[in-house]
XYZ file of C-alpha atoms in Angstrom:
560
model
C 0.207 -0.106 0.173
C 1.050 3.448 -0.767
C 0.173 6.044 1.624
C -0.282 9.678 0.553
C 0.500 12.746 2.759
C -0.255 16.340 1.882
C -0.486 19.569 3.977
C -1.784 22.080 1.484
C -4.706 22.617 -0.631
C -2.116 22.384 -3.683
C -0.487 19.236 -2.439
C -4.231 17.639 -1.668
C -5.128 18.579 -5.163
C -1.966 16.355 -6.422
C -2.516 13.635 -3.955
C -6.084 13.145 -4.980
C -4.951 12.579 -8.730
C -2.830 9.784 -7.442
C -5.428 8.607 -5.096
C -8.202 8.467 -8.211
C -5.565 6.736 -10.603
C -4.383 4.217 -7.925
C -7.727 3.525 -5.680
C -6.286 0.101 -5.054
C -2.635 1.187 -4.457
C -3.257 4.115 -2.157
C -4.566 5.066 1.172
C -5.037 8.739 1.856
C -3.588 9.774 5.391
C -5.068 13.217 6.716
C -4.338 15.101 9.802
C -1.428 17.013 10.792
C 1.473 15.820 8.472
C 3.909 14.566 11.242
C 1.106 12.204 12.476
C 0.218 11.160 9.197
C 3.691 10.422 8.105
C 4.344 8.415 11.354
C 1.211 6.318 10.954
C 1.966 5.922 7.198
C 5.488 4.819 7.654
C 4.404 2.129 10.185
C 1.516 0.730 7.809
C 2.706 1.117 4.265
C 5.389 -0.258 1.930
C 5.824 3.311 0.008
C 4.804 6.820 0.891
C 4.166 10.005 -1.318
C 4.670 13.058 0.635
C 3.345 16.517 -0.974
C 5.814 18.195 1.075
C 9.144 19.783 1.105
C 12.117 17.315 1.089
C 13.519 19.172 4.354
C 10.458 18.836 6.202
C 10.139 14.942 5.085
C 13.483 14.339 6.184
C 12.986 15.673 9.659
C 9.945 13.828 9.900
C 11.224 10.504 8.860
C 14.672 10.732 10.425
C 13.732 9.105 13.903
C 11.601 6.418 11.844
C 14.499 5.171 9.841
C 15.593 1.528 10.629
C 17.088 -0.703 7.811
C 17.294 -0.265 3.902
C 15.924 -3.364 3.434
C 13.030 -2.939 5.540
C 12.072 0.833 5.492
C 9.329 2.021 3.197
C 10.392 3.768 -0.061
C 9.534 7.393 0.141
C 9.015 10.097 -2.470
C 8.643 13.652 -2.384
C 6.461 15.825 -4.683
C 6.826 19.482 -4.475
C 3.892 21.950 -4.470
C 4.228 22.967 -7.881
C 4.218 19.532 -9.215
C 7.446 19.675 -10.897
C 9.595 17.101 -9.453
C 9.064 13.882 -7.908
C 12.024 12.984 -5.644
C 13.128 9.526 -4.785
C 14.359 10.344 -1.334
C 14.422 6.944 0.594
C 14.308 3.445 -0.351
C 15.510 3.812 -4.025
C 15.656 0.108 -4.560
C 14.697 -1.873 -1.696
C 11.529 0.325 -1.120
C 10.985 0.830 -4.860
C 10.879 4.594 -4.834
C 13.086 5.244 -7.800
C 10.209 3.374 -9.851
C 7.698 4.986 -7.599
C 8.988 8.481 -8.648
C 9.115 7.335 -12.138
C 5.213 6.067 -12.149
C 4.195 9.250 -9.961
C 5.917 11.850 -12.011
C 4.505 10.424 -15.590
C 0.965 10.299 -14.154
C 1.406 14.006 -12.710
C 3.510 15.386 -15.372
C 6.508 16.212 -12.964
C 9.935 15.159 -13.221
C 11.576 12.160 -11.708
C 14.735 12.672 -9.431
C 16.438 9.824 -8.784
C 20.037 10.184 -7.173
C 20.798 6.440 -6.804
C 24.374 5.820 -8.217
C 23.460 2.833 -10.399
C 20.283 4.464 -11.920
C 21.997 8.092 -12.518
C 24.511 6.089 -14.839
C 22.575 2.922 -16.352
C 24.028 0.200 -14.430
C 21.354 -2.427 -12.881
C 21.426 -2.160 -9.156
C 22.504 -5.589 -8.095
C 19.504 -5.650 -5.810
C 16.898 -4.775 -8.461
C 17.372 -7.938 -10.594
C 14.506 -10.004 -9.199
C 16.854 -12.288 -7.783
C 17.535 -12.904 -3.824
C 20.511 -11.214 -3.215
C 23.538 -11.427 -0.418
C 26.772 -10.220 0.156
C 28.771 -7.053 -0.474
C 26.025 -5.318 -2.430
C 27.292 -1.638 -1.676
C 30.758 -2.366 -2.351
C 30.545 -4.356 -5.710
C 27.995 -1.868 -6.870
C 30.692 0.708 -5.970
C 33.524 -1.102 -7.851
C 31.165 -1.465 -10.911
C 30.531 2.492 -10.960
C 34.265 2.990 -10.568
C 35.032 0.663 -13.263
C 37.294 -1.726 -11.336
C 37.184 -5.281 -12.679
C 34.227 -7.152 -11.341
C 34.042 -10.985 -12.313
C 30.704 -12.584 -13.259
C 30.470 -16.383 -12.479
C 26.849 -17.017 -13.784
C 27.194 -21.014 -12.528
C 23.328 -21.365 -14.076
C 23.518 -19.378 -17.113
C 20.691 -17.193 -15.683
C 19.999 -14.496 -18.192
C 20.853 -11.054 -16.836
C 20.898 -7.426 -18.129
C 24.136 -5.998 -19.282
C 26.612 -5.428 -16.781
C 30.115 -4.042 -16.785
C 31.581 -7.398 -15.711
C 34.893 -9.357 -16.626
C 36.207 -12.820 -16.350
C 38.550 -11.672 -13.647
C 38.591 -9.258 -10.837
C 38.975 -8.136 -7.257
C 35.487 -8.089 -6.722
C 32.790 -10.640 -7.808
C 29.096 -11.477 -8.681
C 28.390 -15.511 -8.309
C 24.978 -16.525 -9.761
C 24.410 -19.914 -8.165
C 21.700 -21.927 -6.610
C 24.501 -23.602 -4.353
C 24.845 -22.772 -0.434
C 27.823 -20.802 -0.655
C 28.935 -17.789 1.770
C 29.820 -14.838 -0.300
C 33.425 -13.456 0.309
C 33.526 -9.897 1.732
C 33.925 -8.544 -2.106
C 31.457 -10.659 -3.385
C 27.809 -10.617 -4.180
C 25.692 -13.967 -4.419
C 22.774 -13.909 -6.515
C 20.293 -16.910 -6.339
C 18.300 -17.851 -9.481
C 15.186 -19.803 -8.942
C 16.372 -23.016 -10.488
C 15.190 -25.553 -7.949
C 11.818 -27.330 -7.856
C 11.057 -29.565 -4.851
C 8.574 -32.283 -5.545
C 6.620 -33.179 -2.319
C 4.574 -35.989 -1.434
C 2.475 -36.301 2.016
C 0.064 -38.447 3.784
C -3.469 -36.904 4.947
C -2.744 -34.777 8.085
C 1.142 -34.346 7.449
C 2.137 -31.247 9.858
C 3.875 -28.631 8.201
C 7.024 -28.644 10.314
C 7.684 -32.326 9.173
C 7.286 -31.279 5.514
C 9.368 -27.937 6.174
C 12.105 -29.732 8.005
C 12.285 -32.448 5.411
C 12.685 -29.895 2.664
C 15.114 -27.527 4.525
C 17.254 -30.602 5.651
C 17.570 -32.105 2.250
C 18.461 -28.991 0.617
C 20.938 -28.229 3.368
C 22.579 -31.358 3.078
C 22.717 -31.548 -0.699
C 24.552 -27.976 -0.417
C 21.568 -26.265 -2.084
C 20.140 -22.591 -1.277
C 16.599 -22.573 -0.168
C 16.178 -19.144 -1.842
C 16.787 -20.691 -4.968
C 13.778 -22.800 -4.693
C 11.323 -21.649 -7.647
C 8.378 -23.808 -6.442
C 6.968 -26.556 -4.525
C 5.478 -29.181 -6.867
C 2.871 -32.116 -5.906
C 0.051 -34.182 -6.976
C -3.661 -32.685 -7.641
C -4.980 -34.871 -4.999
C -2.518 -32.875 -2.537
C -3.384 -29.403 -3.765
C -5.042 -28.571 -0.422
C -3.097 -30.768 1.947
C -2.346 -28.311 4.969
C 1.395 -29.302 5.671
C 2.303 -28.904 1.977
C 0.394 -25.484 1.604
C 1.997 -24.324 4.970
C 5.304 -25.474 3.802
C 5.100 -23.339 0.548
C 3.560 -20.479 2.086
C 6.673 -20.276 4.789
C 9.407 -20.517 1.834
C 7.627 -17.832 0.050
C 7.189 -20.052 -3.364
C 4.220 -21.320 -5.324
C 2.627 -24.412 -4.977
C 2.256 -26.026 -8.330
C 0.076 -29.425 -8.796
C 0.190 -32.054 -11.583
C -2.373 -34.641 -12.626
C -1.553 -38.257 -11.250
C -1.976 -39.332 -14.839
C 0.744 -36.801 -15.920
C 3.013 -37.725 -12.932
C 2.347 -41.485 -13.792
C 4.238 -41.010 -17.064
C 7.326 -39.700 -15.753
C 10.131 -42.183 -15.702
C 11.488 -41.840 -11.868
C 14.390 -44.053 -10.106
C 12.344 -44.698 -6.982
C 8.569 -45.589 -7.972
C 6.303 -47.059 -5.274
C 3.168 -49.010 -4.902
C 1.869 -46.957 -1.906
C 1.647 -43.419 -3.733
C 0.062 -45.423 -6.844
C -2.429 -47.053 -4.474
C -3.318 -43.769 -2.725
C -3.193 -41.109 -5.248
C -3.039 -42.959 -8.525
C 0.704 -42.646 -9.583
C 3.853 -44.563 -8.409
C 5.791 -41.404 -7.746
C 4.660 -38.133 -6.359
C 7.865 -36.397 -5.204
C 9.804 -37.244 -7.682
C 7.704 -37.031 -10.599
C 6.376 -33.786 -9.733
C 10.167 -32.584 -9.430
C 11.038 -34.168 -12.788
C 7.427 -33.489 -14.779
C 8.906 -30.187 -16.530
C 12.297 -31.659 -16.905
C 15.970 -31.073 -15.231
C 18.412 -32.711 -13.206
C 17.740 -35.023 -10.359
C 19.846 -33.679 -7.250
C 18.208 -35.137 -4.601
C 16.421 -38.405 -4.913
C 13.143 -39.258 -2.865
C 13.648 -38.736 0.956
C 11.511 -39.596 3.744
C 11.083 -37.385 6.766
C 12.634 -38.682 10.144
C 9.301 -38.834 11.622
C 8.175 -42.291 12.868
C 5.836 -43.325 10.467
C 7.170 -40.886 8.069
C 4.560 -38.691 6.729
C 6.094 -36.564 3.853
C 8.625 -37.274 1.147
C 10.514 -34.883 -0.909
C 12.850 -34.673 -4.204
C 14.917 -31.849 -5.736
C 15.712 -31.206 -9.407
C 17.355 -28.479 -11.011
C 16.027 -27.007 -13.749
C 18.421 -25.503 -16.445
C 18.214 -21.884 -16.923
C 15.984 -20.665 -19.926
C 16.573 -17.609 -22.031
C 14.280 -15.250 -22.437
C 12.839 -13.470 -25.633
C 10.813 -10.519 -25.408
C 8.913 -9.128 -28.683
C 8.464 -5.543 -27.710
C 6.019 -3.122 -29.603
C 7.601 -0.016 -29.844
C 4.208 2.005 -30.895
C 3.699 4.417 -33.836
C 7.144 6.365 -33.116
C 6.042 8.824 -30.252
C 7.982 8.545 -26.958
C 4.797 8.853 -25.156
C 3.028 6.113 -26.984
C 5.916 3.698 -25.891
C 4.593 1.867 -22.737
C 6.421 1.505 -19.517
C 6.458 -2.108 -19.795
C 8.185 -1.840 -22.918
C 10.801 0.615 -21.394
C 11.373 -1.957 -18.987
C 11.963 -4.741 -21.108
C 14.343 -2.539 -23.119
C 16.462 -1.794 -20.037
C 16.264 -5.633 -18.943
C 17.726 -7.032 -22.338
C 21.465 -7.906 -22.710
C 20.950 -7.982 -26.591
C 18.536 -6.115 -28.777
C 17.373 -7.249 -32.346
C 15.659 -4.971 -34.616
C 15.507 -3.010 -37.643
C 17.917 -0.258 -37.759
C 15.622 2.791 -37.998
C 13.639 1.041 -34.921
C 17.043 0.600 -33.027
C 17.638 4.389 -33.671
C 14.431 5.232 -31.899
C 15.110 3.910 -28.604
C 18.766 3.731 -28.374
C 18.815 6.011 -25.793
C 16.820 4.036 -23.549
C 19.094 0.997 -23.507
C 21.793 0.221 -20.632
C 25.366 0.709 -21.648
C 26.777 -2.695 -22.568
C 23.420 -4.014 -24.455
C 24.699 -5.547 -27.606
C 22.831 -4.259 -30.419
C 22.166 -6.565 -33.383
C 20.422 -4.372 -36.195
C 19.631 -4.799 -39.772
C 17.775 -3.306 -42.846
C 14.539 -3.537 -44.121
C 13.444 -7.085 -45.641
C 15.422 -9.136 -42.886
C 12.471 -9.812 -40.730
C 12.839 -13.579 -41.114
C 16.757 -13.370 -40.436
C 16.030 -10.986 -37.369
C 13.576 -13.646 -35.965
C 15.972 -16.369 -36.070
C 18.715 -14.412 -34.637
C 16.885 -13.511 -31.863
C 15.677 -17.063 -31.001
C 19.263 -18.216 -31.252
C 20.445 -15.672 -29.159
C 17.814 -16.617 -26.307
C 18.657 -20.248 -26.729
C 22.495 -19.093 -26.078
C 20.746 -17.865 -22.447
C 20.831 -14.300 -23.237
C 17.756 -11.837 -22.064
C 16.954 -10.582 -25.724
C 14.644 -7.892 -26.764
C 13.142 -8.171 -30.454
C 11.678 -4.999 -31.625
C 8.925 -4.034 -34.134
C 6.872 -0.847 -34.517
C 3.541 -0.685 -33.518
C 2.478 -3.738 -31.643
C 4.919 -6.619 -32.298
C 2.224 -9.060 -32.917
C 0.446 -7.157 -35.821
C 2.252 -7.322 -39.183
C 5.487 -7.248 -37.231
C 8.282 -9.446 -35.567
C 6.065 -11.555 -33.313
C 4.747 -14.133 -35.781
C 8.163 -15.234 -37.297
C 10.185 -15.202 -34.079
C 7.175 -17.439 -32.363
C 7.418 -19.547 -35.784
C 11.026 -20.326 -34.743
C 10.818 -20.598 -31.122
C 10.431 -23.926 -29.278
C 9.257 -24.577 -25.850
C 13.134 -24.158 -24.692
C 13.163 -20.425 -24.094
C 10.813 -18.314 -22.195
C 8.772 -15.842 -24.428
C 7.217 -12.538 -23.336
C 4.784 -10.433 -25.637
C 4.892 -6.759 -24.867
C 1.861 -5.022 -26.434
C 2.137 -1.712 -28.491
C -0.044 0.914 -29.872
C -0.698 -0.188 -33.553
C -0.734 2.125 -36.794
C -4.336 1.500 -37.012
C -5.217 2.574 -33.539
C -3.054 5.568 -33.418
C -4.307 6.582 -37.133
C -8.116 6.036 -35.631
C -7.262 8.418 -32.699
C -6.267 11.172 -34.869
C -9.082 10.773 -37.506
C -11.740 10.554 -34.825
C -13.641 7.236 -34.223
C -13.472 5.504 -37.499
C -13.426 2.014 -35.758
C -16.252 2.672 -33.398
C -17.743 -0.866 -34.776
C -16.359 -3.795 -36.779
C -13.333 -3.608 -38.276
C -10.612 -5.416 -40.032
C -7.122 -4.480 -40.962
C -5.839 -5.821 -44.349
C -1.956 -5.640 -45.411
C -1.997 -4.930 -49.075
C 1.605 -6.013 -49.681
C 1.831 -9.079 -51.550
C 5.571 -10.075 -51.009
C 4.479 -12.733 -48.499
C 0.859 -13.240 -49.272
C -0.439 -14.029 -53.058
C -2.416 -11.198 -54.267
C -5.592 -13.461 -54.829
C -5.449 -14.084 -51.177
C -5.711 -10.461 -50.430
C -8.204 -9.743 -53.109
C -10.697 -12.103 -51.470
C -10.338 -10.821 -48.175
C -10.760 -7.206 -49.380
C -13.718 -8.576 -51.148
C -15.027 -10.214 -48.098
C -14.928 -7.079 -45.967
C -16.503 -5.280 -48.542
C -19.329 -7.414 -48.975
C -19.553 -7.665 -44.777
C -19.881 -3.906 -44.767
C -16.745 -3.824 -42.330
C -14.461 -0.847 -41.745
C -11.189 -1.786 -43.280
C -7.720 -0.286 -42.485
C -5.011 -0.913 -45.108
C -1.355 -1.381 -44.238
C 1.455 -1.193 -46.564
C -0.769 0.276 -49.275
C 1.517 1.483 -51.927
C 4.848 1.517 -52.694
C 7.182 2.682 -55.461
C 7.312 -1.170 -56.745
C 3.671 -1.712 -55.990
C 1.252 1.276 -57.320
C -1.890 -0.889 -58.460
C -3.005 -2.795 -55.316
C -4.590 0.294 -53.712
C -6.540 1.082 -56.581
C -7.965 -2.188 -57.060
C -8.679 -2.842 -53.459
C -10.433 0.606 -53.426
C -12.549 -0.309 -56.621
C -13.707 -3.390 -54.992
C -14.691 -1.565 -51.919
C -16.516 1.008 -54.393
C -18.590 -2.036 -55.831
C -20.107 -2.014 -52.119
C -20.124 1.579 -50.891
C -21.203 4.990 -51.863
C -18.689 7.253 -53.332
C -19.054 9.584 -50.379
C -17.926 7.028 -47.908
C -15.284 8.918 -45.542
C -11.705 7.662 -45.966
C -8.930 8.748 -43.569
C -5.315 8.779 -44.852
C -2.861 9.157 -42.290
C 0.951 9.368 -42.697
C 3.594 9.060 -39.818
C 0.858 8.960 -37.194
C 2.309 10.519 -33.958
C 5.744 11.581 -35.319
C 6.862 15.103 -35.803
C 6.090 15.242 -39.528
C 2.488 13.429 -38.892
C -0.504 14.597 -41.288
C -3.831 13.520 -41.694
C -6.708 14.336 -44.174
C -10.550 13.413 -44.510
C -11.503 12.382 -47.897
C -13.828 10.202 -49.739
C -13.743 7.002 -51.470
C -14.199 8.586 -54.794
C -12.103 11.572 -54.073
C -8.730 9.660 -52.595
C -5.917 10.050 -55.002
C -3.656 6.535 -54.644
C -0.617 8.638 -55.628
C -0.722 10.541 -52.429
C -0.385 7.390 -50.587
C 3.035 5.469 -49.369
C 4.354 2.923 -47.306
C 4.398 5.305 -44.203
C 0.498 5.664 -44.753
C -2.523 4.154 -43.245
C -5.705 4.376 -45.093
C -9.163 3.462 -43.368
C -12.117 3.187 -45.248
C -15.408 3.539 -43.496
C -18.542 1.376 -44.073
C -21.931 2.536 -45.019
C -22.776 3.725 -41.530
C -19.381 5.945 -41.177
C -19.861 9.818 -41.425
C -17.979 12.992 -41.301
C -18.893 14.638 -38.384
C -17.283 18.063 -37.765
C -14.506 17.084 -39.476
C -13.864 13.807 -38.117
C -14.472 10.385 -39.039
C -17.035 8.379 -37.113
C -18.506 4.893 -37.406
C -21.291 4.601 -34.526
C -21.833 1.645 -32.736
C -25.808 1.431 -33.704
C -27.177 2.524 -30.291
C -30.869 3.138 -30.233
C -30.499 6.663 -29.110
C -28.792 7.351 -32.560
C -31.682 6.258 -34.263
C -34.052 8.992 -32.549
C -31.368 11.400 -32.958
C -31.870 11.286 -36.925
């Protein structure tokens, strides 16, 4: 929960804007500022104080305890010009909160954390449990000292200025090792613990078995990704409680699924009880991996719990990122985060140029020119298979006439694939034109480089006969100048000459242009590959210079 505190009318106005935008994330604290800050500090994970930074410093100074447990505190000035990350930049999430609040309020985020200031990922912001000399190793990274990276698990990381050898070190491991005085240890979630239990097995017995098995195998409990068991034990209190205490999800599988897994230690007892000859080993191995701890029983008499531990190999990560139509403010926060997370960026050269300033130092950029879509898709998938964190970029939404389709055609289930949506050209153009997509609509690419014209023509004709609004992508190029006139002629067989047509070029970019014309008046020669053409249906209208397709509400009929 985010506590919101203000002392003046101007501060309260900005406070209420945040409260309205984040109703489920925020709580307003009224009353004297000192009392409000103290209550919020004790009750919330984060605070946004609409007060002077000096005042907030004096109020929270007696309350500060430890950077790992203190809430993140952000100050916003009375004029709403700056959102200052004051305390808990990483651990308390204040840096990201300052950016979020600043974006919503139109304030400039002020982040002074050294790693953020120079673009080096904070070691405590990588989403992995971290131990050791975080401050010392971070300082070494910032000072340009040699920091050795030992990524035992091959876990995909964002770009870090590291070397093969150095006085300082970063170790990525699931092994139970103690960091040296100049080392940071990151714990990747590579371990799966399969668990079986008799009805009524105590949580303490289950937990002691798991922790003891990990300890004796030299494995860290902080690297456990999940507990796994059979569906029949999904609500077994001891297993559920053990997962909760370890802070990991409980994942269940059907007995039939587990029975199909080959295990070294099958047994008749679980077969009779739940329908599979193995629960612990099979649940741990069902998604593959290396069996590190074969089935073990708890020490109680009679033993009521079993467990097994598997290490799953690290998987590369491919984020397919839509950059939107071009304007920076239409690039989503999620897309920005994925760009900064990537150690490898793959994309068309002109799209790379759009977002190059958002990449972290050290990001490896693999760019190519027009017409190399399949090559870029293969490259991105290959890099992910090597264990990299890869961002494959496309304009608009990467799933609409862009890179997601060829990339996923290449990818198998040996990598993680994350789709990041973007604002499509059709949507960006529609927002400029008015509301042309207010009813059923379809997007059709007129490029016959990958699709035979006969197929494209059938789709245009079907949309024309169905009276659906049509947005044409790739409408016309120097080498393809007849497809758009042909498509317009097909639509003209079913729509009046006065049907509105919106033409938008370079939507959201500095040289954006838009005009509203008609089906009869549109000159295809004025259209190029940077243009989106939207043709209305029989209900579409030009209303006050805006293209509108009504949804067909009954009140509209009475207004005619």
